[in-house]
CSV table of C-alpha atoms in Angstrom, one decimal:
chain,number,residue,atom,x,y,z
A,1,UNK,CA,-42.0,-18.4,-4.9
A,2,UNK,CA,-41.1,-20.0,-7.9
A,3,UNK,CA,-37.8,-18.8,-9.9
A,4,UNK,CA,-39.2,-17.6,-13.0
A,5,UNK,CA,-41.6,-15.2,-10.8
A,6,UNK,CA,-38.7,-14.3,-9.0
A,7,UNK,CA,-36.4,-12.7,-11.3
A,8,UNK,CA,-39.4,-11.6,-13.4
A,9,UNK,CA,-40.4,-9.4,-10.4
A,10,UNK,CA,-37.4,-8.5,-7.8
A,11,UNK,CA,-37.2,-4.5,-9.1
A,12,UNK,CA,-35.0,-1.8,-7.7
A,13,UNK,CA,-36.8,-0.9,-4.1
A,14,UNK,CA,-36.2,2.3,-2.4
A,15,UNK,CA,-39.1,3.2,-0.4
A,16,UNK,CA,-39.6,1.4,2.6
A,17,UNK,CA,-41.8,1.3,5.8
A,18,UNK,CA,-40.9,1.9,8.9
A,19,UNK,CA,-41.4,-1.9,9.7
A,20,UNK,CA,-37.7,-3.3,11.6
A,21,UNK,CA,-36.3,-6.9,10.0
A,22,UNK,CA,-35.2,-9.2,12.6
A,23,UNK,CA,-32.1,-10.0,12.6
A,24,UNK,CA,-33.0,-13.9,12.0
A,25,UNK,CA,-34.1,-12.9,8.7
A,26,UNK,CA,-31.4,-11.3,7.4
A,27,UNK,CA,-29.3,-14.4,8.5
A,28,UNK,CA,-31.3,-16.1,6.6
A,29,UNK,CA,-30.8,-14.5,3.5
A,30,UNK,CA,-27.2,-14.4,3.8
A,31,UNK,CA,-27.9,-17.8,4.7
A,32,UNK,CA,-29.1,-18.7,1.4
A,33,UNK,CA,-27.1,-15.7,-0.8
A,34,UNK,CA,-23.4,-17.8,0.4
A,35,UNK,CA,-24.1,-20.1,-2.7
A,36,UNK,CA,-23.5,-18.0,-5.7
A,37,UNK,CA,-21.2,-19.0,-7.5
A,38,UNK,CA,-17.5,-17.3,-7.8
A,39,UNK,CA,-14.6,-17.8,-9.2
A,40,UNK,CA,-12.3,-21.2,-8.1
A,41,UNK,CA,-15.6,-20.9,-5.5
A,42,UNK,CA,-13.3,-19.1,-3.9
A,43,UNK,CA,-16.4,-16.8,-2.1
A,44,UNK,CA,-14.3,-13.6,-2.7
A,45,UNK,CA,-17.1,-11.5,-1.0
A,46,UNK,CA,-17.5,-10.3,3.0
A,47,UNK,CA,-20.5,-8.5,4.0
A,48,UNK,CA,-20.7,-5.6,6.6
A,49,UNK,CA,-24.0,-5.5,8.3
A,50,UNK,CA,-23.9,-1.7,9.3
A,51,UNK,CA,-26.3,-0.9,12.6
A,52,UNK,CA,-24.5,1.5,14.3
A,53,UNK,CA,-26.3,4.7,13.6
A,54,UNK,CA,-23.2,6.9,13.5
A,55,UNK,CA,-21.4,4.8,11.2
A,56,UNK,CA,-25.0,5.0,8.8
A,57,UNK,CA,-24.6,8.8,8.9
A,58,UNK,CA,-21.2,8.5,7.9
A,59,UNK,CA,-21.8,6.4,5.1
A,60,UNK,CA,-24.8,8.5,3.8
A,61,UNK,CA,-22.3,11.8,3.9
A,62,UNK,CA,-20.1,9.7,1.4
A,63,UNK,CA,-22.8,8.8,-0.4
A,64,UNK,CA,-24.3,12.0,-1.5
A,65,UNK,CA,-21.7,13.5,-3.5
A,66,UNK,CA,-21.3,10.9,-5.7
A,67,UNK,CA,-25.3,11.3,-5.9
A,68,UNK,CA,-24.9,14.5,-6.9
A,69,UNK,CA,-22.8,14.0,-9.5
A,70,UNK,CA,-24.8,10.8,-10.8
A,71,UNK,CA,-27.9,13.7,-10.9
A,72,UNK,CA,-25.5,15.9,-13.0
A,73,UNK,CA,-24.5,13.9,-15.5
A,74,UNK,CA,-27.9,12.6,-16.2
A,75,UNK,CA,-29.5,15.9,-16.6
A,76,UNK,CA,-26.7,16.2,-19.4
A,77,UNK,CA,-27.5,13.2,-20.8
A,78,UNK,CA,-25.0,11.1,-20.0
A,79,UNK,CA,-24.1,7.6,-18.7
A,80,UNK,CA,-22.8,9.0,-15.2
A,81,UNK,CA,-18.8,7.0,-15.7
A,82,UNK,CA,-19.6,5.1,-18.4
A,83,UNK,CA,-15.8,4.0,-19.3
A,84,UNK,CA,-16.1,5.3,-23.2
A,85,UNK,CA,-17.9,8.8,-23.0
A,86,UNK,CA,-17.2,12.5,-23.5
A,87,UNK,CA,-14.9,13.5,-21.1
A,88,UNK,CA,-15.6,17.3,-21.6
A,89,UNK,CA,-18.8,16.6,-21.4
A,90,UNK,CA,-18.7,15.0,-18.4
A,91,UNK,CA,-16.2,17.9,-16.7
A,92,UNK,CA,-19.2,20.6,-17.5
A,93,UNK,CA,-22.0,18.9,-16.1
A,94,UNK,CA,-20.2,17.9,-12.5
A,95,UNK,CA,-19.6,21.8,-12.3
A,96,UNK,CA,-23.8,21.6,-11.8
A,97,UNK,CA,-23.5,18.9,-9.5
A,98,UNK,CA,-24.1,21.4,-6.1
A,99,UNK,CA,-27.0,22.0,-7.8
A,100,UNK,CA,-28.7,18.5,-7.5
A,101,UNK,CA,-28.7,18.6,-3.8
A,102,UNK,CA,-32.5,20.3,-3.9
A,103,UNK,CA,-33.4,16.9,-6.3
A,104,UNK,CA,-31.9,14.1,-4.4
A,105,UNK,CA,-34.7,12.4,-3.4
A,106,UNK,CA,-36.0,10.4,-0.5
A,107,UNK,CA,-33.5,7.5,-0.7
A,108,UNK,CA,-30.4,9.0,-0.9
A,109,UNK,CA,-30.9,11.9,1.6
A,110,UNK,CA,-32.2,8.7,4.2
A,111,UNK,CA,-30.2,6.1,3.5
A,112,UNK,CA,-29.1,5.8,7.0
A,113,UNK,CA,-32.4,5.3,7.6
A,114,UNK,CA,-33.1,1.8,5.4
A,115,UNK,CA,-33.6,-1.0,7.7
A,116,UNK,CA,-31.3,-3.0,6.9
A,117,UNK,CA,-27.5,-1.6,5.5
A,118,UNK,CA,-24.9,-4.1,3.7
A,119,UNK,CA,-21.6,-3.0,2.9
A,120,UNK,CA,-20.2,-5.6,-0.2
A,121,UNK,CA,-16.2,-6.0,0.1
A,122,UNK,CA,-14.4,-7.7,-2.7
A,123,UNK,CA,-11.3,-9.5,-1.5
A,124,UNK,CA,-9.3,-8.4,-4.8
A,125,UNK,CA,-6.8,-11.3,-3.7
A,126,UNK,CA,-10.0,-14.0,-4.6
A,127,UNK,CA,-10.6,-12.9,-8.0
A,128,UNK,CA,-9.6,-14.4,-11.2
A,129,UNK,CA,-9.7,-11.1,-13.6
A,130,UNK,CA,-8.3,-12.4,-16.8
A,131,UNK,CA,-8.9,-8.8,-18.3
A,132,UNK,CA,-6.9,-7.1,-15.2
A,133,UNK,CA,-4.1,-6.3,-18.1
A,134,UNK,CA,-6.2,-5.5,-21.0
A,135,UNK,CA,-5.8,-1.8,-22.1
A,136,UNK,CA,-9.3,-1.2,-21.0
A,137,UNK,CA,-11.5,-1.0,-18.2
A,138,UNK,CA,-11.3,-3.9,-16.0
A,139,UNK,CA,-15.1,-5.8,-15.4
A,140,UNK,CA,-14.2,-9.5,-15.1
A,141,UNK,CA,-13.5,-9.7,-11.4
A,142,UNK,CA,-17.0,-8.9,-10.5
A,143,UNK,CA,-18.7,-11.7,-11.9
A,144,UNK,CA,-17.2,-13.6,-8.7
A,145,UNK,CA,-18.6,-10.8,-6.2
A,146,UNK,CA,-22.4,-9.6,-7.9
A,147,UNK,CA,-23.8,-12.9,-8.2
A,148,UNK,CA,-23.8,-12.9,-4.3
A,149,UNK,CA,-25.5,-9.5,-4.0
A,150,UNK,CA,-28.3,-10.5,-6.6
A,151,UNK,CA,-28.4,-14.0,-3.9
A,152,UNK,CA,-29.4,-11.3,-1.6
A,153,UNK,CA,-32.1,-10.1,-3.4
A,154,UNK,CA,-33.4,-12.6,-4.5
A,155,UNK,CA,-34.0,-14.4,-0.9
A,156,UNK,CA,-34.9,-11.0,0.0
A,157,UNK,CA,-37.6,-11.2,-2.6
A,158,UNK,CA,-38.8,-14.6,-1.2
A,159,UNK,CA,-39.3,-13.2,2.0
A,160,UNK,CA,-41.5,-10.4,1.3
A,161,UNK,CA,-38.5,-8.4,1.2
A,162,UNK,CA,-37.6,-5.7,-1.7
A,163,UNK,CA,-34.6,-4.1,-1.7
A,164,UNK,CA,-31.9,-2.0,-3.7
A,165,UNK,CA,-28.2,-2.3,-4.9
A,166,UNK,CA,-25.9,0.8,-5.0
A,167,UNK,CA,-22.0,1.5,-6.0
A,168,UNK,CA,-22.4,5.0,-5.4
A,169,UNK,CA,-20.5,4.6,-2.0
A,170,UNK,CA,-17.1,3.5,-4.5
A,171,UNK,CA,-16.6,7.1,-5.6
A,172,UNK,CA,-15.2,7.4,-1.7
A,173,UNK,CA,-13.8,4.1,-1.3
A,174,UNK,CA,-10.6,5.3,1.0
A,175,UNK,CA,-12.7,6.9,3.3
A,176,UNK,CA,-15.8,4.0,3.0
A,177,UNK,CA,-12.8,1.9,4.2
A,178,UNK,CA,-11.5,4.0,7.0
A,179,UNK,CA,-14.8,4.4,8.8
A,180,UNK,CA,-15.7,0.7,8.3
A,181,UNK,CA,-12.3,-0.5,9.1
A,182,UNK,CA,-11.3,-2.3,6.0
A,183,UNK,CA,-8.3,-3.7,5.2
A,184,UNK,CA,-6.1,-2.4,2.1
A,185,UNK,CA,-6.9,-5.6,0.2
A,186,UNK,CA,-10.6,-5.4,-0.4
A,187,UNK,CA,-12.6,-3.0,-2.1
A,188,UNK,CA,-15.7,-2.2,-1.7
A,189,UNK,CA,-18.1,-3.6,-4.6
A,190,UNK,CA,-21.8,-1.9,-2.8
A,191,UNK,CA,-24.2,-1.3,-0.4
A,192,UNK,CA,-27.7,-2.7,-0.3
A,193,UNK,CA,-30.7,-1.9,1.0
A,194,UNK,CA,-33.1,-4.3,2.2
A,195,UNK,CA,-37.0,-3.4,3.8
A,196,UNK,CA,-40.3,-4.0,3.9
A,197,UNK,CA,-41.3,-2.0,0.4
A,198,UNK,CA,-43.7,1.1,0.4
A,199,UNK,CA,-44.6,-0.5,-2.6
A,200,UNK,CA,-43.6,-2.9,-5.2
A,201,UNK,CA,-43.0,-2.8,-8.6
A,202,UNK,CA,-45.3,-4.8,-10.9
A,203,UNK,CA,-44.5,-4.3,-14.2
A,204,UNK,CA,-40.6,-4.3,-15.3
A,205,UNK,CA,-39.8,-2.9,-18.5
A,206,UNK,CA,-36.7,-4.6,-20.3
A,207,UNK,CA,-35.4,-5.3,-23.7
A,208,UNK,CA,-36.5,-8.3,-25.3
A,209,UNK,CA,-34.5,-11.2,-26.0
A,210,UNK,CA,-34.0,-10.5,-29.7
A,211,UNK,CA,-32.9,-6.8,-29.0
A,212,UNK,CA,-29.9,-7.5,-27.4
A,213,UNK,CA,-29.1,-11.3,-28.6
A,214,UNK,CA,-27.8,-11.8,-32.3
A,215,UNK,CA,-26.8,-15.5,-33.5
A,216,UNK,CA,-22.7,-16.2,-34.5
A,217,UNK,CA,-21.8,-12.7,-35.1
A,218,UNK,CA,-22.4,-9.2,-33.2
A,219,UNK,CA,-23.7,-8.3,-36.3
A,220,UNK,CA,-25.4,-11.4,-37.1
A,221,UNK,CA,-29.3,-11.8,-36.6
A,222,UNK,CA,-31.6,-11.1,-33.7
A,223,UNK,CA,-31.5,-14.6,-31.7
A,224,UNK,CA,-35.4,-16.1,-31.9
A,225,UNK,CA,-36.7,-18.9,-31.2
């Protein structure tokens, strides 16, 4: 499909059918996802293909708590982490987070159940984070590790494909790594999802250009053409 419609139309997926992908296919989008760019192109990433359906439980059990808490803080109206937020704020809606459990949804309660699971490592010896010292939360790094995963939704796009990326699996990182193995050196960056959708989503809602886009100065004005 042509680019433009691509990115235009590759949504957030988490309904799928029942419908298996072959393993060819999902080659092939690794296949064509390996080109991203990356820092030095130094391909920082390694991808888990997870099939073994007691490893998928596992990985679901870690994943629910952190959806819980996600549930929590939204209800309170919060960015769930966001690095500059209200801390007590945050503190009293996680005490409501057991709560969410009855609202989790389809996705999260069946994620070992998506056709296709990828576990995203970051090899934190690969990337060049110029902020890693900067009194602030670190971000840099993953501009050599997320162009990858949105490679693999993309191509899983142009196969008929939809698909999802979570973090949610990083709020349990040392124990994400210990029942996948993983060295001490990488972390891991996400999981996604890939199936045949349920259905797809045809209109995406998002900001226009001169909402978010100002010309020489953050305050400057909205970027037109």
């Amino acid at each position: 499909m042509e680019l433009s419609d691509a990115m235009r139309t590759t949504g957030a997926v988490r309904e799928f059918t029942d419908e298996a992908v072959e393993d060819r296919v999902v080659y092939e989008i690794l296949d064509d996802a390996r080109f991203a760019p990356s820092g030095g192109n130094r391909q920082g990433w390694r991808a888990i293909v997870v099939r073994d359906p007691q490893v998928r439980l596992g990985l679901r059990d870690l994943y629910l708590p952190g959806w819980d808490e996600y549930l929590a803080m939204g209800r309170a109206g919060l960015v769930a982490w966001a690095p500059v937020t209200d801390r007590e704020a945050e503190a009293r809606a996680l005490q409501d987070a057991p709560a969410s459990a009855a609202k989790r949804g389809r996705f999260a309660e069946q994620l070992h159940e998506v056709p296709v699971l990828i576990v995203l490592l970051a090899d934190l010896r690969a990337l060049a984070a110029p902020d890693r010292d900067l009194d602030r939360y670190t971000l840099v790094g993953g501009a050599s590790i997320y162009p990858f995963a949105w490679n693999i939704l993309l191509a899983a796009r142009d196969r008929g494909l939809g698909g999802v990326m979570t973090t949610m699996l990083t709020r349990h990182e040392p124990q994400v790594r210990a029942l996948l193995g993983v060295p001490d050196e990488f972390a891991v960056a996400a999981a996604l999802a890939l199936g045949h959708p349920v259905r797809r989503p045809t209109k995406l809602r998002r900001a226009a250009v001169e909402d978010f886009t100002t010309l020489d100065r953050f305050d400057g004005p909205g970027f037109t053409a």
